[in-house]
Tab-separated table of C-alpha atoms in Angstrom:
chain	number	residue	atom	x	y	z
A	46	MET	CA	17.146	-27.187	19.507
A	47	PRO	CA	14.625	-24.321	19.561
A	48	GLY	CA	15.445	-21.094	17.825
A	49	PRO	CA	16.033	-17.720	19.431
A	50	THR	CA	13.254	-15.904	21.217
A	51	TYR	CA	13.085	-12.112	20.995
A	52	SER	CA	10.461	-9.594	22.030
A	53	ALA	CA	8.608	-7.579	19.436
A	54	LYS	CA	10.537	-4.492	20.561
A	55	GLU	CA	13.900	-6.176	20.103
A	56	LEU	CA	12.945	-7.345	16.595
A	57	LEU	CA	11.588	-3.919	15.711
A	58	ASP	CA	14.933	-2.441	16.708
A	59	ARG	CA	16.626	-4.800	14.157
A	60	LEU	CA	14.106	-4.181	11.413
A	61	ILE	CA	14.395	-0.389	11.702
A	62	SER	CA	18.151	-0.621	11.206
A	63	PHE	CA	17.636	-1.811	7.640
A	64	ASP	CA	17.096	1.190	5.348
A	65	THR	CA	14.409	-0.253	3.102
A	66	THR	CA	13.288	2.998	1.495
A	67	SER	CA	11.401	1.963	-1.584
A	68	HIS	CA	14.071	3.012	-4.076
A	69	LYS	CA	16.609	0.750	-2.251
A	70	THR	CA	16.989	-3.028	-1.904
A	71	ASN	CA	15.191	-4.815	0.836
A	72	LEU	CA	17.308	-7.950	0.565
A	73	PRO	CA	19.360	-7.458	3.796
A	74	LEU	CA	16.123	-7.381	5.756
A	75	ILE	CA	14.696	-10.303	3.823
A	76	ARG	CA	17.870	-12.368	4.460
A	77	PHE	CA	17.667	-11.557	8.140
A	78	VAL	CA	14.075	-12.735	8.351
A	79	GLU	CA	14.874	-15.860	6.243
A	80	ASP	CA	17.727	-16.735	8.640
A	81	TYR	CA	15.584	-16.058	11.682
A	82	LEU	CA	12.843	-18.337	10.374
A	83	ALA	CA	15.350	-21.029	9.429
A	84	GLN	CA	16.607	-21.089	13.072
A	85	HIS	CA	13.026	-22.019	13.973
A	86	GLY	CA	12.945	-24.797	11.354
A	87	LEU	CA	10.930	-22.848	8.829
A	88	ALA	CA	11.707	-22.671	5.119
A	89	SER	CA	11.136	-19.452	3.175
A	90	SER	CA	10.164	-19.017	-0.441
A	91	LEU	CA	11.339	-15.783	-2.087
A	92	THR	CA	9.740	-14.067	-5.086
A	93	PHE	CA	12.263	-11.652	-6.677
A	94	ASN	CA	11.718	-8.603	-8.866
A	95	GLU	CA	13.203	-8.527	-12.369
A	96	GLU	CA	16.428	-6.894	-11.174
A	97	ARG	CA	16.644	-9.426	-8.288
A	98	ASP	CA	17.503	-6.607	-5.819
A	99	LYS	CA	14.120	-6.943	-4.000
A	100	ALA	CA	12.136	-9.931	-2.838
A	101	ASN	CA	8.916	-11.012	-1.201
A	102	LEU	CA	9.087	-13.673	1.495
A	103	TYR	CA	6.555	-16.443	2.136
A	104	ALA	CA	6.705	-19.028	4.903
A	105	THR	CA	4.287	-21.434	6.511
A	106	ILE	CA	3.955	-22.440	10.182
A	107	GLY	CA	1.958	-25.633	10.793
A	108	PRO	CA	0.278	-27.929	8.213
A	109	GLN	CA	1.743	-27.638	4.767
A	110	ASP	CA	-1.164	-28.878	2.655
A	111	ILE	CA	-4.190	-26.731	3.511
A	112	GLY	CA	-5.173	-23.062	3.604
A	113	GLY	CA	-5.100	-21.131	6.829
A	114	ILE	CA	-4.462	-17.584	7.924
A	115	GLY	CA	-2.123	-15.268	6.071
A	116	LEU	CA	-0.303	-12.409	7.907
A	117	SER	CA	0.661	-9.848	5.346
A	118	GLY	CA	2.913	-6.797	5.649
A	119	HIS	CA	5.289	-4.719	3.493
A	120	THR	CA	8.987	-4.277	4.228
A	121	ASP	CA	9.568	-0.971	2.405
A	122	VAL	CA	9.330	2.512	3.937
A	123	VAL	CA	8.962	6.018	2.564
A	124	PRO	CA	11.922	8.401	2.338
A	125	VAL	CA	13.180	10.550	5.147
A	126	ALA	CA	14.772	13.086	2.781
A	127	GLY	CA	13.559	16.653	3.513
A	128	GLN	CA	12.165	15.689	6.914
A	129	ASN	CA	13.482	17.192	10.121
A	130	TRP	CA	14.087	14.285	12.475
A	131	ASP	CA	15.142	14.710	16.066
A	132	THR	CA	16.746	11.237	16.118
A	133	ASP	CA	18.431	8.900	13.640
A	134	PRO	CA	15.422	7.520	11.694
A	135	PHE	CA	17.132	4.169	11.226
A	136	ARG	CA	17.970	3.619	14.888
A	137	MET	CA	15.172	2.836	17.316
A	138	THR	CA	14.678	5.346	20.068
A	139	GLU	CA	12.286	4.809	22.961
A	140	ARG	CA	11.012	7.691	25.092
A	141	ASP	CA	7.978	8.145	27.288
A	142	GLY	CA	6.291	5.025	26.062
A	143	ARG	CA	6.830	5.834	22.380
A	144	ILE	CA	9.185	4.036	20.005
A	145	TYR	CA	10.601	6.305	17.281
A	146	GLY	CA	12.101	5.311	13.974
A	147	ARG	CA	11.180	5.074	10.260
A	148	GLY	CA	8.672	2.291	9.733
A	149	THR	CA	7.694	1.886	13.420
A	150	THR	CA	4.098	2.436	12.478
A	151	ASP	CA	4.160	1.813	8.727
A	152	MET	CA	4.645	-1.039	9.192
A	153	LYS	CA	7.658	-2.747	10.733
A	154	GLY	CA	5.896	-2.788	14.077
A	155	PHE	CA	3.531	-5.422	12.701
A	156	LEU	CA	6.346	-7.356	11.055
A	157	ALA	CA	8.178	-7.455	14.388
A	158	CYS	CA	5.137	-8.764	16.175
A	159	VAL	CA	4.671	-11.526	13.605
A	160	LEU	CA	8.311	-12.550	13.927
A	161	ALA	CA	8.093	-12.409	17.746
A	162	ALA	CA	5.070	-14.741	17.645
A	163	VAL	CA	6.913	-17.424	15.571
A	164	PRO	CA	8.256	-19.442	18.588
A	165	MET	CA	4.808	-19.442	20.170
A	166	LEU	CA	3.155	-20.586	16.966
A	167	GLN	CA	5.805	-23.242	16.349
A	168	SER	CA	5.289	-24.656	19.801
A	169	ARG	CA	1.578	-25.365	19.167
A	170	ARG	CA	-0.078	-28.139	17.270
A	171	LEU	CA	-1.950	-25.921	14.868
A	172	SER	CA	-5.139	-27.178	13.155
A	173	LYS	CA	-4.618	-24.666	10.377
A	174	PRO	CA	-1.366	-23.071	9.204
A	175	VAL	CA	-0.240	-19.477	9.636
A	176	HIS	CA	1.350	-18.049	6.489
A	177	ILE	CA	3.823	-15.138	6.667
A	178	LEU	CA	3.714	-12.914	3.598
A	179	PHE	CA	6.232	-10.041	3.599
A	180	SER	CA	6.383	-7.896	0.447
A	181	TYR	CA	8.307	-5.068	-1.200
A	182	ASP	CA	7.265	-1.804	-2.924
A	183	GLU	CA	3.887	-1.326	-1.261
A	184	GLU	CA	4.636	2.351	-0.874
A	185	ILE	CA	4.857	2.860	-4.647
A	186	GLY	CA	1.537	1.239	-5.540
A	187	CYS	CA	1.418	-2.187	-3.970
A	188	THR	CA	3.493	-3.424	-6.905
A	189	GLY	CA	5.763	-5.956	-5.109
A	190	VAL	CA	3.091	-8.165	-3.577
A	191	ARG	CA	1.434	-8.886	-6.975
A	192	PRO	CA	3.891	-11.542	-8.249
A	193	MET	CA	3.663	-13.340	-4.881
A	194	ILE	CA	-0.114	-13.294	-5.054
A	195	ALA	CA	0.135	-14.795	-8.527
A	196	ARG	CA	1.883	-17.822	-7.011
A	197	LEU	CA	-0.801	-18.465	-4.417
A	198	GLY	CA	-2.689	-21.602	-5.274
A	199	ASN	CA	0.029	-22.718	-7.655
A	200	ASP	CA	3.348	-23.492	-6.046
A	201	LEU	CA	2.482	-21.637	-2.796
A	202	ILE	CA	-0.375	-22.604	-0.519
A	203	LYS	CA	-3.266	-20.139	-0.898
A	204	PRO	CA	-4.479	-18.858	2.487
A	205	GLU	CA	-8.126	-19.159	3.265
A	206	MET	CA	-8.037	-15.595	4.519
A	207	VAL	CA	-5.493	-12.792	5.037
A	208	ILE	CA	-4.988	-10.227	7.760
A	209	VAL	CA	-3.026	-7.209	6.507
A	210	GLY	CA	-1.307	-5.523	9.381
A	211	GLU	CA	-1.350	-1.905	8.253
A	212	PRO	CA	-1.737	0.590	11.197
A	213	THR	CA	-5.392	0.658	12.356
A	214	GLY	CA	-4.889	0.943	16.108
A	215	MET	CA	-5.803	-2.733	16.163
A	216	ARG	CA	-9.249	-1.920	14.902
A	217	VAL	CA	-10.753	-4.240	12.276
A	218	VAL	CA	-10.976	-2.462	8.884
A	219	THR	CA	-13.282	-4.063	6.306
A	220	ALA	CA	-13.222	-1.460	3.584
A	221	HIS	CA	-10.880	1.147	2.064
A	222	LYS	CA	-10.604	3.334	-1.007
A	223	GLY	CA	-8.462	2.455	-3.975
A	224	PRO	CA	-6.032	4.870	-5.695
A	225	VAL	CA	-5.941	4.793	-9.479
A	226	ARG	CA	-3.426	7.069	-11.244
A	227	TRP	CA	-3.002	8.309	-14.798
A	228	ASP	CA	-0.321	10.161	-16.785
A	229	VAL	CA	-1.475	12.663	-19.418
A	230	ASP	CA	0.854	13.965	-22.124
A	231	VAL	CA	-0.231	16.782	-24.441
A	232	HIS	CA	1.943	17.425	-27.501
A	233	GLY	CA	1.500	20.548	-29.591
A	234	ARG	CA	3.702	22.637	-31.928
A	235	ALA	CA	6.267	25.143	-30.735
A	236	VAL	CA	6.523	28.539	-32.499
A	237	HIS	CA	7.616	31.982	-31.653
A	238	SER	CA	4.952	33.508	-29.354
A	239	SER	CA	4.448	36.451	-31.766
A	240	MET	CA	3.163	33.874	-34.305
A	241	ALA	CA	0.920	32.003	-31.867
A	242	PRO	CA	-1.777	30.955	-34.426
A	243	LEU	CA	0.852	28.884	-36.241
A	244	GLY	CA	1.463	26.741	-33.176
A	245	VAL	CA	-0.543	24.495	-30.874
A	246	ASN	CA	-0.298	25.503	-27.254
A	247	ALA	CA	0.022	22.268	-25.264
A	248	ILE	CA	-0.565	24.079	-21.923
A	249	SER	CA	-3.801	25.664	-23.166
A	250	TYR	CA	-5.172	22.261	-24.274
A	251	ALA	CA	-3.990	20.688	-21.045
A	252	GLY	CA	-5.970	23.453	-19.279
A	253	ARG	CA	-9.123	22.395	-21.027
A	254	LEU	CA	-8.535	18.813	-19.830
A	255	LEU	CA	-8.014	20.090	-16.327
A	256	GLY	CA	-11.364	21.787	-16.517
A	257	GLU	CA	-13.023	18.518	-17.447
A	258	LEU	CA	-11.315	16.843	-14.519
A	259	ALA	CA	-12.617	19.575	-12.220
A	260	ALA	CA	-16.150	18.778	-13.469
A	261	ILE	CA	-15.591	15.090	-12.750
A	262	GLU	CA	-14.286	15.901	-9.315
A	263	GLU	CA	-17.452	17.893	-8.526
A	264	HIS	CA	-19.642	15.144	-9.845
A	265	LEU	CA	-17.925	12.555	-7.613
A	266	ALA	CA	-18.376	14.741	-4.559
A	267	ASN	CA	-22.084	15.033	-5.203
A	268	THR	CA	-23.080	11.525	-6.248
A	269	SER	CA	-22.250	8.224	-4.498
A	270	ARG	CA	-21.389	8.671	-0.867
A	271	ASP	CA	-20.423	6.318	1.977
A	272	THR	CA	-20.420	7.913	5.401
A	273	ARG	CA	-18.003	5.277	6.777
A	274	PHE	CA	-15.221	7.164	4.935
A	275	ASP	CA	-13.670	10.580	5.487
A	276	PRO	CA	-14.286	12.213	3.091
A	277	PRO	CA	-17.459	10.220	2.294
A	278	TYR	CA	-17.028	10.267	-1.481
A	279	SER	CA	-14.469	9.365	-4.129
A	280	THR	CA	-11.877	12.114	-4.656
A	281	LEU	CA	-10.054	13.291	-7.772
A	282	GLN	CA	-6.971	15.490	-7.743
A	283	VAL	CA	-4.352	16.642	-10.208
A	284	THR	CA	-1.050	15.786	-8.516
A	285	LEU	CA	1.770	16.742	-10.858
A	286	ILE	CA	2.124	19.188	-13.815
A	287	LYS	CA	4.950	20.517	-15.941
A	288	GLY	CA	5.167	22.234	-19.352
A	289	GLY	CA	6.613	24.998	-21.424
A	290	THR	CA	10.105	26.053	-22.415
A	291	ALA	CA	10.357	29.838	-22.255
A	292	THR	CA	8.076	32.862	-21.982
A	293	ASN	CA	8.386	33.701	-25.692
A	294	ILE	CA	7.702	30.189	-27.052
A	295	VAL	CA	4.283	28.617	-27.628
A	296	PRO	CA	4.726	25.458	-25.446
A	297	VAL	CA	5.071	22.225	-27.364
A	298	SER	CA	4.418	19.952	-24.404
A	299	CYS	CA	2.523	19.666	-21.137
A	300	ASN	CA	2.440	16.688	-18.894
A	301	PHE	CA	0.339	16.125	-15.824
A	302	GLY	CA	-0.788	13.335	-13.534
A	303	PHE	CA	-4.092	12.841	-11.783
A	304	GLU	CA	-5.439	10.362	-9.234
A	305	VAL	CA	-8.838	9.089	-8.154
A	306	ARG	CA	-9.282	7.639	-4.660
A	307	ALA	CA	-12.208	5.390	-5.396
A	308	LEU	CA	-14.892	4.175	-3.078
A	309	PRO	CA	-15.640	0.445	-3.297
A	310	GLY	CA	-17.957	-0.035	-6.282
A	311	LEU	CA	-16.819	2.997	-8.300
A	312	HIS	CA	-15.966	2.046	-11.875
A	313	THR	CA	-12.842	4.094	-12.627
A	314	ASN	CA	-12.720	2.735	-16.207
A	315	ALA	CA	-15.792	4.946	-16.876
A	316	ILE	CA	-13.905	7.989	-15.609
A	317	GLU	CA	-10.944	7.131	-17.863
A	318	GLN	CA	-13.201	6.746	-20.839
A	319	ARG	CA	-14.921	10.134	-20.174
A	320	VAL	CA	-11.458	11.853	-20.130
A	321	LYS	CA	-10.400	10.055	-23.308
A	322	ASP	CA	-13.690	11.025	-25.082
A	323	TYR	CA	-13.162	14.642	-24.113
A	324	ALA	CA	-9.581	14.556	-25.278
A	325	SER	CA	-10.632	13.092	-28.644
A	326	ARG	CA	-12.853	16.171	-29.170
A	327	LEU	CA	-9.848	18.424	-28.738
A	328	LEU	CA	-7.846	16.727	-31.453
A	329	ALA	CA	-9.650	18.239	-34.461
A	330	PRO	CA	-8.608	21.885	-33.788
A	331	MET	CA	-5.161	20.662	-32.811
A	332	HIS	CA	-4.737	18.678	-36.013
A	333	ALA	CA	-6.040	21.537	-38.094
A	334	VAL	CA	-2.818	23.383	-37.223
A	335	ALA	CA	-0.390	20.530	-36.652
A	336	LYS	CA	-0.926	16.956	-37.676
A	337	GLU	CA	1.779	15.818	-35.232
A	338	ALA	CA	-0.219	17.128	-32.257
A	339	GLY	CA	-1.769	14.660	-29.864
A	340	ILE	CA	-2.936	13.677	-26.435
A	341	SER	CA	-1.832	10.459	-24.593
A	342	ILE	CA	-3.638	9.212	-21.500
A	343	GLN	CA	-2.156	6.201	-19.710
A	344	GLN	CA	-3.138	4.466	-16.512
A	345	THR	CA	0.076	4.086	-14.473
A	346	ASN	CA	-1.163	2.242	-11.356
A	347	CYS	CA	-4.284	0.766	-9.833
A	348	VAL	CA	-4.786	-0.406	-6.310
A	349	PRO	CA	-8.393	-1.744	-6.198
A	350	PRO	CA	-10.831	-0.504	-3.603
A	351	PHE	CA	-11.419	-3.001	-0.895
A	352	ALA	CA	-14.582	-4.241	0.787
A	353	VAL	CA	-15.242	-7.611	2.398
A	354	ASP	CA	-18.659	-9.017	3.159
A	355	ALA	CA	-19.671	-8.399	6.799
A	356	ASP	CA	-20.538	-12.119	7.230
A	357	SER	CA	-17.205	-13.348	5.903
A	358	PRO	CA	-15.391	-15.708	8.270
A	359	VAL	CA	-12.287	-13.499	8.189
A	360	VAL	CA	-14.344	-10.617	9.646
A	361	SER	CA	-15.707	-12.727	12.550
A	362	LEU	CA	-12.266	-14.141	13.247
A	363	ALA	CA	-10.603	-10.719	13.279
A	364	LEU	CA	-13.287	-9.228	15.533
A	365	GLU	CA	-12.825	-12.174	17.927
A	366	LEU	CA	-9.051	-11.738	17.987
A	367	ALA	CA	-9.353	-7.998	18.445
A	368	GLU	CA	-12.031	-8.469	21.100
A	369	SER	CA	-14.228	-5.994	19.324
A	370	ASN	CA	-17.740	-5.773	17.958
A	371	HIS	CA	-17.213	-2.980	15.429
A	372	THR	CA	-15.672	-2.714	11.939
A	373	HIS	CA	-14.298	0.405	10.312
A	374	ALA	CA	-13.407	1.890	6.910
A	375	VAL	CA	-10.382	4.014	5.970
A	376	SER	CA	-9.364	6.248	3.091
A	377	TYR	CA	-5.788	4.972	2.665
A	378	ALA	CA	-5.057	1.879	0.591
A	379	THR	CA	-3.428	-1.482	1.284
A	380	GLU	CA	-2.867	-4.779	-0.534
A	381	ALA	CA	-6.074	-6.147	0.940
A	382	GLY	CA	-7.968	-5.338	-2.246
A	383	LEU	CA	-5.413	-7.330	-4.300
A	384	PHE	CA	-5.791	-10.391	-2.061
A	385	GLN	CA	-9.567	-9.990	-2.174
A	386	ASP	CA	-9.617	-9.758	-5.986
A	387	ALA	CA	-7.442	-12.920	-6.104
A	388	GLY	CA	-10.139	-14.808	-4.172
A	389	THR	CA	-8.764	-14.523	-0.596
A	390	PRO	CA	-11.065	-12.668	1.806
A	391	SER	CA	-9.104	-10.149	3.822
A	392	VAL	CA	-9.298	-7.589	6.597
A	393	VAL	CA	-6.850	-4.865	7.725
A	394	CYS	CA	-5.824	-4.885	11.321
A	395	GLY	CA	-2.461	-3.793	12.807
A	396	PRO	CA	-0.672	-1.737	15.443
A	397	GLY	CA	-0.108	1.993	15.268
A	398	ASP	CA	-1.863	5.173	14.133
A	399	ILE	CA	-1.949	5.977	10.429
A	400	ALA	CA	-1.525	9.672	11.426
A	401	GLN	CA	2.114	8.852	12.284
A	402	ALA	CA	2.874	7.115	8.989
A	403	HIS	CA	5.234	8.956	6.590
A	404	THR	CA	5.959	11.707	9.104
A	405	ALA	CA	9.190	13.037	10.592
A	406	ASN	CA	9.807	11.449	14.022
A	407	GLU	CA	7.462	8.582	13.159
A	408	TRP	CA	6.533	6.735	16.354
A	409	ILE	CA	4.372	3.900	17.678
A	410	GLU	CA	3.102	3.448	21.218
A	411	ALA	CA	4.896	0.538	22.869
A	412	SER	CA	1.482	-0.548	24.159
A	413	GLU	CA	0.377	-1.043	20.571
A	414	LEU	CA	2.973	-3.811	20.138
A	415	ASP	CA	1.626	-5.407	23.291
A	416	ARG	CA	-1.900	-5.338	21.866
A	417	CYS	CA	-0.763	-6.832	18.637
A	418	MET	CA	1.058	-9.626	20.467
A	419	GLU	CA	-2.144	-10.349	22.463
A	420	PHE	CA	-4.013	-10.500	19.140
A	421	LEU	CA	-1.520	-13.045	17.722
A	422	GLY	CA	-1.616	-14.959	20.999
A	423	ARG	CA	-5.376	-15.320	20.690
A	424	LEU	CA	-4.876	-16.464	17.050
A	425	SER	CA	-2.460	-19.156	18.260
A	426	ASP	CA	-4.960	-20.276	20.924
A	427	ARG	CA	-7.780	-20.326	18.355
A	428	LEU	CA	-5.842	-22.451	15.874
A	429	SER	CA	-4.600	-24.919	18.504
A	430	ALA	CA	-7.932	-25.278	20.433
């Protein structure tokens, strides 16, 4: 007996109702998807995090022994705290052709379309399989998808290519920047501010490091450029800082974080080494006063920049399905670079406008869901031709 058939809009309504903010579990949503797929005769394989309160889901439609096309998307969403919503963010609201709710654009709209396409794909005799890859914790650094990628080619079939359904307005994206983040901790010696020479001012030394980062930022803006991106160069910014105890104490600690949004081809390890070399030159005057003083620089996350060859089969397929002749580049990051580094050529193409992602009153045009369903329909036709 065939499983239930729902529209993308109906499935999006259900997916929005699960509050999958990144610091919460995504298991209720994953269990819903697992049950939905089971009703269509599809088995799911789950990859859990260490705490087993989050999971990735992998399922295959069609042949079980060859590669095929992966459809990848994340289940987590960003917080709504501090945002002024006009509607309940976890209840779908439709008005004037727009569908409102957290995750409508980023990126439960794509997930809903993939699930709505399951009955159609199941009804076809596919020459190649379609793999569903739903992940967790993309919003905190694409961390969740990594253990699932590690299983591809081992106990899970490795797709020949992957389409990542982040919001692109159904345009085919073949390159994006990659965010790399570091944590810097400067430890000095605290003394009464009237006896400042006996202490090591952690904020002052952190300030010198910030000056070096500003020089690197200027260098990046004036060297390698790629006009496909906006801005057309790799960016560096200090994103967090804290330090000090009181106005009459030489501060013992200062901590800050910085990020590079790297163009494809930029070697961020060279940037890290430059910062570490500069920090090492600061240690001598620090140790002259306090042997316990020090500077720690740790990389906390890396999402690789992404670029796929223009003549890759995944690019020609995606352009055919999108009925387009043009490719694009974006400055935000996705898991496409992780799939690419693991040997699976990828593109990014999905419904919605990235300008709506993470905003209050997040919305997607209902017509975008229709366009995505047409894209998946052409995929079904292509694989069953």
